[in-house]
mmCIF file of N, CA, C and O in Angstrom:
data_model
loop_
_atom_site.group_PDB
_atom_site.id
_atom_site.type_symbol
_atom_site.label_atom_id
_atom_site.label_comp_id
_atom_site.label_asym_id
_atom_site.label_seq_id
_atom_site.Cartn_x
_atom_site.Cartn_y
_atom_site.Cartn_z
ATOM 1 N N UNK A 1 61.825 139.070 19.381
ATOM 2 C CA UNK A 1 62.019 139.985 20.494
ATOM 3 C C UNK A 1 63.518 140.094 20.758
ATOM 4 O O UNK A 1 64.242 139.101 20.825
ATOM 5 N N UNK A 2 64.008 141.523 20.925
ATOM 6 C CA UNK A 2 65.722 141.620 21.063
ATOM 7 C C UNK A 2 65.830 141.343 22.607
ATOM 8 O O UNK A 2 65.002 140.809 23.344
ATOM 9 N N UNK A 3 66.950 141.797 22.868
ATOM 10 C CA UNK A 3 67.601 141.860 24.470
ATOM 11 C C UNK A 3 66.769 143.201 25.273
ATOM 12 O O UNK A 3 66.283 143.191 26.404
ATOM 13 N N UNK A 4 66.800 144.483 24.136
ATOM 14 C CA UNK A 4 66.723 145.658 24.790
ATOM 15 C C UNK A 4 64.735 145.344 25.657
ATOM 16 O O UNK A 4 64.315 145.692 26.760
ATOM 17 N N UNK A 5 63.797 144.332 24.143
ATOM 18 C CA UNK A 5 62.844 144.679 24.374
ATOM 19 C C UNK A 5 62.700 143.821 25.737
ATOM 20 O O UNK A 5 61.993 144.147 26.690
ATOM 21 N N UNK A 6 63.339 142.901 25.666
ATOM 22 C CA UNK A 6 62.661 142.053 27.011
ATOM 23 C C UNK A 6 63.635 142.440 28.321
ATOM 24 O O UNK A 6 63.945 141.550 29.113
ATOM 25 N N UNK A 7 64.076 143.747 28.494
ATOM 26 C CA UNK A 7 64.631 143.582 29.709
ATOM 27 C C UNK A 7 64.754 145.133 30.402
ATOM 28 O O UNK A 7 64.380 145.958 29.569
ATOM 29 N N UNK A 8 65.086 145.646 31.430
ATOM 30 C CA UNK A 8 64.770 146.792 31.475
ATOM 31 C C UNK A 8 65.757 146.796 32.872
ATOM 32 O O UNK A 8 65.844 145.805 33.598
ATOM 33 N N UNK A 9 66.434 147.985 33.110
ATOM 34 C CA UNK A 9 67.348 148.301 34.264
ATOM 35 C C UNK A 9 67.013 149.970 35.175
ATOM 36 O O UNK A 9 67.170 151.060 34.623
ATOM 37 N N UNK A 10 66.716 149.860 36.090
ATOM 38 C CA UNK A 10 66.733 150.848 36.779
ATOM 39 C C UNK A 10 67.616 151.533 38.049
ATOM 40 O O UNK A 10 67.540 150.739 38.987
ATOM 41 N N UNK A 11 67.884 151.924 38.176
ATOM 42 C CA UNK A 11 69.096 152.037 39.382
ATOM 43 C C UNK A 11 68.297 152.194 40.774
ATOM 44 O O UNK A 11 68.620 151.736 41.870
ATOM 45 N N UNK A 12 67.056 153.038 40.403
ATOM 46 C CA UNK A 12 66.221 153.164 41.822
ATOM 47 C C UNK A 12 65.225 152.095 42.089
ATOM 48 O O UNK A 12 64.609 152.235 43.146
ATOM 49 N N UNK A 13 65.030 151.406 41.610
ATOM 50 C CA UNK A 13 64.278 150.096 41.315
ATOM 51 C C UNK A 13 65.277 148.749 41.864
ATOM 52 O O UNK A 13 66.505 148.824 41.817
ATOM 53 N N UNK A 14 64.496 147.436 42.419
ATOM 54 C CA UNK A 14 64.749 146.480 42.554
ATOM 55 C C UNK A 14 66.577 146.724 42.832
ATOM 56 O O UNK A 14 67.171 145.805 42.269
ATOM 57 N N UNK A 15 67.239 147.384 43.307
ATOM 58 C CA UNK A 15 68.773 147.568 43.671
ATOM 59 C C UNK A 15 69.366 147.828 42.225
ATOM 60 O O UNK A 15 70.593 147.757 42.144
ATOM 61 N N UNK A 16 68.693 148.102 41.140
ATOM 62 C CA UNK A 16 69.594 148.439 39.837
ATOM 63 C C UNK A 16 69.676 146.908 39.165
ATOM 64 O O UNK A 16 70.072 146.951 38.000
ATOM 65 N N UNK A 17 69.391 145.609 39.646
ATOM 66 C CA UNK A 17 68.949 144.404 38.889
ATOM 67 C C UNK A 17 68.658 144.502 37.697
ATOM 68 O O UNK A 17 67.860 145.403 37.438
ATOM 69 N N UNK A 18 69.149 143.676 36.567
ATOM 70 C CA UNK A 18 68.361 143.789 35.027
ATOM 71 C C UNK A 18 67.088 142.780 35.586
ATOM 72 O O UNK A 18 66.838 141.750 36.213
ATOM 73 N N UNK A 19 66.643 143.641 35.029
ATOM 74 C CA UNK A 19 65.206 142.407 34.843
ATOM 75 C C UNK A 19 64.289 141.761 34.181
ATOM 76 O O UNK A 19 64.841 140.709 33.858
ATOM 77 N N UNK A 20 63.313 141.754 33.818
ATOM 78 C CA UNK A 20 62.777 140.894 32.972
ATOM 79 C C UNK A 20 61.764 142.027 32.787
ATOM 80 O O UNK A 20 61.202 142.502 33.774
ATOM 81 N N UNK A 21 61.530 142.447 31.618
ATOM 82 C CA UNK A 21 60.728 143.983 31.245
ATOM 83 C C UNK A 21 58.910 143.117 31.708
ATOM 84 O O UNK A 21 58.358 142.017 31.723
ATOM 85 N N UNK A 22 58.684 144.421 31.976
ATOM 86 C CA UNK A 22 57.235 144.064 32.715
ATOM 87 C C UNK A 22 57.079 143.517 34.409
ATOM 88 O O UNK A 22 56.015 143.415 35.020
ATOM 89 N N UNK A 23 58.325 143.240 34.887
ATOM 90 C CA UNK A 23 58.331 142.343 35.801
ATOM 91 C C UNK A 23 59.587 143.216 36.879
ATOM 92 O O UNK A 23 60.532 143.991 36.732
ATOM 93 N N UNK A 24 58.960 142.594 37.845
ATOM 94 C CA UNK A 24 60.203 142.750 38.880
ATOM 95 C C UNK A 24 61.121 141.503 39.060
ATOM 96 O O UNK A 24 61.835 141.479 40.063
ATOM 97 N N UNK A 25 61.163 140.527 38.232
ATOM 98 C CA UNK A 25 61.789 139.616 37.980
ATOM 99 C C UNK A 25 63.502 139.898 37.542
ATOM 100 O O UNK A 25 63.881 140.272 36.433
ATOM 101 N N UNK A 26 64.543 139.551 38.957
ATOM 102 C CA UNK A 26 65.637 140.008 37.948
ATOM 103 C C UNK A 26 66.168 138.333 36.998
ATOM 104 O O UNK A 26 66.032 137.128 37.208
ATOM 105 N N UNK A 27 66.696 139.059 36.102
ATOM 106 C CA UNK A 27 67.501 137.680 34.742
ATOM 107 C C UNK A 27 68.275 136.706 35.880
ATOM 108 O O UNK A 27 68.158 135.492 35.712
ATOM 109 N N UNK A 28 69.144 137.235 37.154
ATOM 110 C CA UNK A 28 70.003 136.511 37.583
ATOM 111 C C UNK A 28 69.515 135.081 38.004
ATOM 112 O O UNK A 28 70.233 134.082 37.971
ATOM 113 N N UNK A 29 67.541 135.123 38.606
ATOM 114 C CA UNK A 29 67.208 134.273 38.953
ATOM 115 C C UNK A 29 66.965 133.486 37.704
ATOM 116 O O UNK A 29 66.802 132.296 37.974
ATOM 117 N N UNK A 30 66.892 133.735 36.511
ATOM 118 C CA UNK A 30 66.818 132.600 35.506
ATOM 119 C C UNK A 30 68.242 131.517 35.493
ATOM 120 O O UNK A 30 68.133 130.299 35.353
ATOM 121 N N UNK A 31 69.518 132.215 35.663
ATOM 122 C CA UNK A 31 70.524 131.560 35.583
ATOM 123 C C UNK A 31 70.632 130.479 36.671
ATOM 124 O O UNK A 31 70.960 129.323 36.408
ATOM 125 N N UNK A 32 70.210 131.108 38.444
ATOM 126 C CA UNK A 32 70.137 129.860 39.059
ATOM 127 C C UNK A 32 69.271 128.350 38.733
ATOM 128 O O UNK A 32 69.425 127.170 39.048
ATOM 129 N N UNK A 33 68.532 128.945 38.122
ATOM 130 C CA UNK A 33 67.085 127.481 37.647
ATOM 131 C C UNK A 33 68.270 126.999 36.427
ATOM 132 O O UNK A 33 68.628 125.821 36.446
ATOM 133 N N UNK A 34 68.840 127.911 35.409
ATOM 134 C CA UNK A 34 69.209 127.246 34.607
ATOM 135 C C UNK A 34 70.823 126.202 35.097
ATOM 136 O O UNK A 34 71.315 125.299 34.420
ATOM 137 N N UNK A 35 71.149 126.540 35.972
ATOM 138 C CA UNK A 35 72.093 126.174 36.662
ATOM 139 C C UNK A 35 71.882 124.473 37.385
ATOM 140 O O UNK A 35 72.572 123.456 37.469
ATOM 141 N N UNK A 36 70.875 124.794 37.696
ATOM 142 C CA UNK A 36 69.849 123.503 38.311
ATOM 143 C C UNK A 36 69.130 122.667 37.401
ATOM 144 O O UNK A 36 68.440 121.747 37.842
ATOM 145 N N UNK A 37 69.245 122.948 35.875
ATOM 146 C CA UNK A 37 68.634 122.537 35.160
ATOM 147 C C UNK A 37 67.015 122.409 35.196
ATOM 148 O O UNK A 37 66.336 121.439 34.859
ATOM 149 N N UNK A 38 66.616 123.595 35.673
ATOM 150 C CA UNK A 38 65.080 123.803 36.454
ATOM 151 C C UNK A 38 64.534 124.887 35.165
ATOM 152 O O UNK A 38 64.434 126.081 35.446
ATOM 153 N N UNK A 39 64.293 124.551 34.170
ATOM 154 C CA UNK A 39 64.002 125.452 32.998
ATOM 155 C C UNK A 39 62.321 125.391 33.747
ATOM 156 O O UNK A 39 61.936 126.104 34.674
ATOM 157 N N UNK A 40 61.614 124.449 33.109
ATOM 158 C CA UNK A 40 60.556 124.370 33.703
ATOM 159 C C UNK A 40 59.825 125.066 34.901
ATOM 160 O O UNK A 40 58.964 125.919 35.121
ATOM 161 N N UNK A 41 60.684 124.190 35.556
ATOM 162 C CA UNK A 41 60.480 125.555 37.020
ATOM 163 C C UNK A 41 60.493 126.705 37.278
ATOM 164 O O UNK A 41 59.779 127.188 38.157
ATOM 165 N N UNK A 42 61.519 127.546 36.382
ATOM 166 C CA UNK A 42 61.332 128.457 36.277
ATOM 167 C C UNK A 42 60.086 129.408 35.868
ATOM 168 O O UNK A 42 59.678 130.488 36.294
ATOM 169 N N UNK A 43 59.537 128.249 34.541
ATOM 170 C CA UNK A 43 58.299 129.448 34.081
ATOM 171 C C UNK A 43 57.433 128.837 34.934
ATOM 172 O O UNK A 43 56.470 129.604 34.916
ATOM 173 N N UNK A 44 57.145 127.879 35.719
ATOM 174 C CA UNK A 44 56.244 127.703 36.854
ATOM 175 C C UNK A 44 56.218 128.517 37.547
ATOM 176 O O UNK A 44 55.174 129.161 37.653
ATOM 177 N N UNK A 45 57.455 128.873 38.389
ATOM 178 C CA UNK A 45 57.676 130.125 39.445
ATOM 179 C C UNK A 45 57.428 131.358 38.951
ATOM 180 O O UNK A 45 56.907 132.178 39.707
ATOM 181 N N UNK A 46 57.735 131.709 37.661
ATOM 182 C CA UNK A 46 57.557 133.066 36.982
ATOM 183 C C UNK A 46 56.435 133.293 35.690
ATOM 184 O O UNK A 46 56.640 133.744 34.563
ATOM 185 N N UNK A 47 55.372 132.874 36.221
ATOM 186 C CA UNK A 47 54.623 133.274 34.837
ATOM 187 C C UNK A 47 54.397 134.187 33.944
ATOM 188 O O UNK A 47 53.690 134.022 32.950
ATOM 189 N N UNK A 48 55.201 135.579 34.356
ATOM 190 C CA UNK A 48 54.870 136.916 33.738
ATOM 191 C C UNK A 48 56.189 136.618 32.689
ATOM 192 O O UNK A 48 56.116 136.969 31.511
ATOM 193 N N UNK A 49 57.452 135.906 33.259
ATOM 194 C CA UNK A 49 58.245 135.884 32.079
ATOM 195 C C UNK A 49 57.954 134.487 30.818
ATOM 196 O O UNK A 49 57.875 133.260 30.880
ATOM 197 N N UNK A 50 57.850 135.733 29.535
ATOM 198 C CA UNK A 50 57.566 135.278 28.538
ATOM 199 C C UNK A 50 59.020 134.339 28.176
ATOM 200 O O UNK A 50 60.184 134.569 28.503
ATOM 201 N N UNK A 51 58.422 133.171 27.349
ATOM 202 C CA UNK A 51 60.023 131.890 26.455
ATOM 203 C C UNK A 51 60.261 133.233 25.777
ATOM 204 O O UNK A 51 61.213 133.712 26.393
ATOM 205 N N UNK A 52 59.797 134.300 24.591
ATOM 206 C CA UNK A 52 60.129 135.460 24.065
ATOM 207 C C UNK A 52 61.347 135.877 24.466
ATOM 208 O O UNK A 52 62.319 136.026 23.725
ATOM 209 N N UNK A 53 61.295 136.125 25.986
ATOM 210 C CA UNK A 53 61.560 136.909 26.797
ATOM 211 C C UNK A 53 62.968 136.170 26.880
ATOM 212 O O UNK A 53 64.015 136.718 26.535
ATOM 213 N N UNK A 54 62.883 134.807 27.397
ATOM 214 C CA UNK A 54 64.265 133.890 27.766
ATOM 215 C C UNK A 54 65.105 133.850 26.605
ATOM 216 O O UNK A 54 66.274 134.235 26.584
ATOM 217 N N UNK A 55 64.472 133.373 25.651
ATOM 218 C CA UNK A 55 65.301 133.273 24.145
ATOM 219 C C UNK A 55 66.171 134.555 23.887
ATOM 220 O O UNK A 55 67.286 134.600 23.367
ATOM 221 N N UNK A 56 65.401 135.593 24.373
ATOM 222 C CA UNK A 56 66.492 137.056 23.774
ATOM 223 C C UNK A 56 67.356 136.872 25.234
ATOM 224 O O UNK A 56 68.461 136.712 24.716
ATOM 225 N N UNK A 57 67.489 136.828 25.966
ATOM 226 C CA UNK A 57 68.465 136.484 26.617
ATOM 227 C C UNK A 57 69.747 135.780 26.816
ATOM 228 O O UNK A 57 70.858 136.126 27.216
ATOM 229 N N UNK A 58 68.916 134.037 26.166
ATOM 230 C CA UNK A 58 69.923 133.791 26.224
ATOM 231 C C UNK A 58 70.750 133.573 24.999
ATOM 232 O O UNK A 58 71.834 132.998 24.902
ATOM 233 N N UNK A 59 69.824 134.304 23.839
ATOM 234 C CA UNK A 59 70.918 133.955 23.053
ATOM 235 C C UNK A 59 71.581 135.495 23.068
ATOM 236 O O UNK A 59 72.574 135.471 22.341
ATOM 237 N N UNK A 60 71.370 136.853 23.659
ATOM 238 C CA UNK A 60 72.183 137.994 24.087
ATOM 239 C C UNK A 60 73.330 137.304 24.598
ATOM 240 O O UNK A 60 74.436 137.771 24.327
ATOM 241 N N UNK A 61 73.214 135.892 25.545
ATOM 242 C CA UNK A 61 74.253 135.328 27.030
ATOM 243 C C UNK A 61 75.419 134.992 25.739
ATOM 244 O O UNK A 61 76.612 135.265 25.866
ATOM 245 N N UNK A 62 74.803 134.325 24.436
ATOM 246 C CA UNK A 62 75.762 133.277 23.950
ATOM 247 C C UNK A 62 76.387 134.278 23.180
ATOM 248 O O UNK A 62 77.609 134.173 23.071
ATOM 249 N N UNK A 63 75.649 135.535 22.436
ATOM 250 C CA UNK A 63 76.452 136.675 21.473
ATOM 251 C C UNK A 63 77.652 137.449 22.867
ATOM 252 O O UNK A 63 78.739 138.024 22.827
ATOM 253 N N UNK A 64 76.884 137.125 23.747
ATOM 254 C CA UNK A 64 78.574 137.647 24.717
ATOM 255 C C UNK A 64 79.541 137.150 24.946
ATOM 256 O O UNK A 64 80.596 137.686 25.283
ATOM 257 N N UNK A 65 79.322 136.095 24.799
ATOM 258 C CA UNK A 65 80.179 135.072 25.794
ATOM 259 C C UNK A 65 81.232 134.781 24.244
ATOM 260 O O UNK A 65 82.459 134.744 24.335
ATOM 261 N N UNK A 66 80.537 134.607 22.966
ATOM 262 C CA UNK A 66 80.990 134.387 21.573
ATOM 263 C C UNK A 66 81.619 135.614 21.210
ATOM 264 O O UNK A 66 82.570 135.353 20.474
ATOM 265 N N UNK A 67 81.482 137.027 21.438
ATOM 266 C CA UNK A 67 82.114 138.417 21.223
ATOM 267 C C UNK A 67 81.366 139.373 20.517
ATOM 268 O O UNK A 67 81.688 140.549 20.349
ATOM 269 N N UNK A 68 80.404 138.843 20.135
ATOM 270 C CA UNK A 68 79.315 139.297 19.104
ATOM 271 C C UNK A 68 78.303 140.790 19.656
ATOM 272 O O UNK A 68 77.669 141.649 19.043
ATOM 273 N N UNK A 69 78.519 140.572 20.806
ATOM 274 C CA UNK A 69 77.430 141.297 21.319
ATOM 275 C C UNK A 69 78.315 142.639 22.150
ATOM 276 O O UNK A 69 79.424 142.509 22.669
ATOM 277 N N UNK A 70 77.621 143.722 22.112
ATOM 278 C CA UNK A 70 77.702 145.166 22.446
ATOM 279 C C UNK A 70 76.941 145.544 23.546
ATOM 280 O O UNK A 70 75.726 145.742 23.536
ATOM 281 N N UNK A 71 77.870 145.661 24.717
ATOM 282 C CA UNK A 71 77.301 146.125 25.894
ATOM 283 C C UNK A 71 76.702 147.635 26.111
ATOM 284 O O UNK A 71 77.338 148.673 25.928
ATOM 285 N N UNK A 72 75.163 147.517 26.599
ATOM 286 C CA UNK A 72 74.955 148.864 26.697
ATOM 287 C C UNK A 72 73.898 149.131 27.444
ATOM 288 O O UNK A 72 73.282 148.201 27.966
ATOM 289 N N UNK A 73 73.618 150.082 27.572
ATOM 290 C CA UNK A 73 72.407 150.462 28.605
ATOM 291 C C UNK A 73 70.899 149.934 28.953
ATOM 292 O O UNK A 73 70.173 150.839 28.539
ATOM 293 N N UNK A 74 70.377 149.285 29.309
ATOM 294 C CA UNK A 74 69.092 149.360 29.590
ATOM 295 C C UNK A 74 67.847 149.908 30.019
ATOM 296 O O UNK A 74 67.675 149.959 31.237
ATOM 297 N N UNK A 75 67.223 150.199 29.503
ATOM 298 C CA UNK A 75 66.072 151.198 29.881
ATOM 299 C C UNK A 75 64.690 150.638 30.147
ATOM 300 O O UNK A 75 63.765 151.392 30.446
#
């Protein structure tokens, strides 16, 4: 699963938040759990988001942060 499939952005939706496709879940709340080291917790609190789902994320987080990755729209 890429970045584009698991995530989805709307401007009239949820304040324009990326989120977690399927979900009104935005990504930002994954970073606080991951911040807290609350991985777990997280998919406790969020069952609609798929590991699928986290993995294209965060390895999208590490192709950015590394230069690799191409910023672009979400749909």
């Amino acid at each position: 699963m890429n970045i584009t499939e698991s995530l989805w952005q709307d401007p009239n939706r949820m304040s324009g938040a990326v989120c977690f496709r399927g979900t009104r879940i935005p990504v930002a709340i994954l970073f606080d759990y991951l911040e807290h080291g609350e991985l777990d917790e997280f998919f406790e609190g969020y069952p609609d988001v798929t590991k699928e789902q986290v993995h294209a994320v965060l390895e999208a987080s590490k192709e950015l942060v590394t230069g690799q990755f191409v910023l672009g729209t979400f749909h």
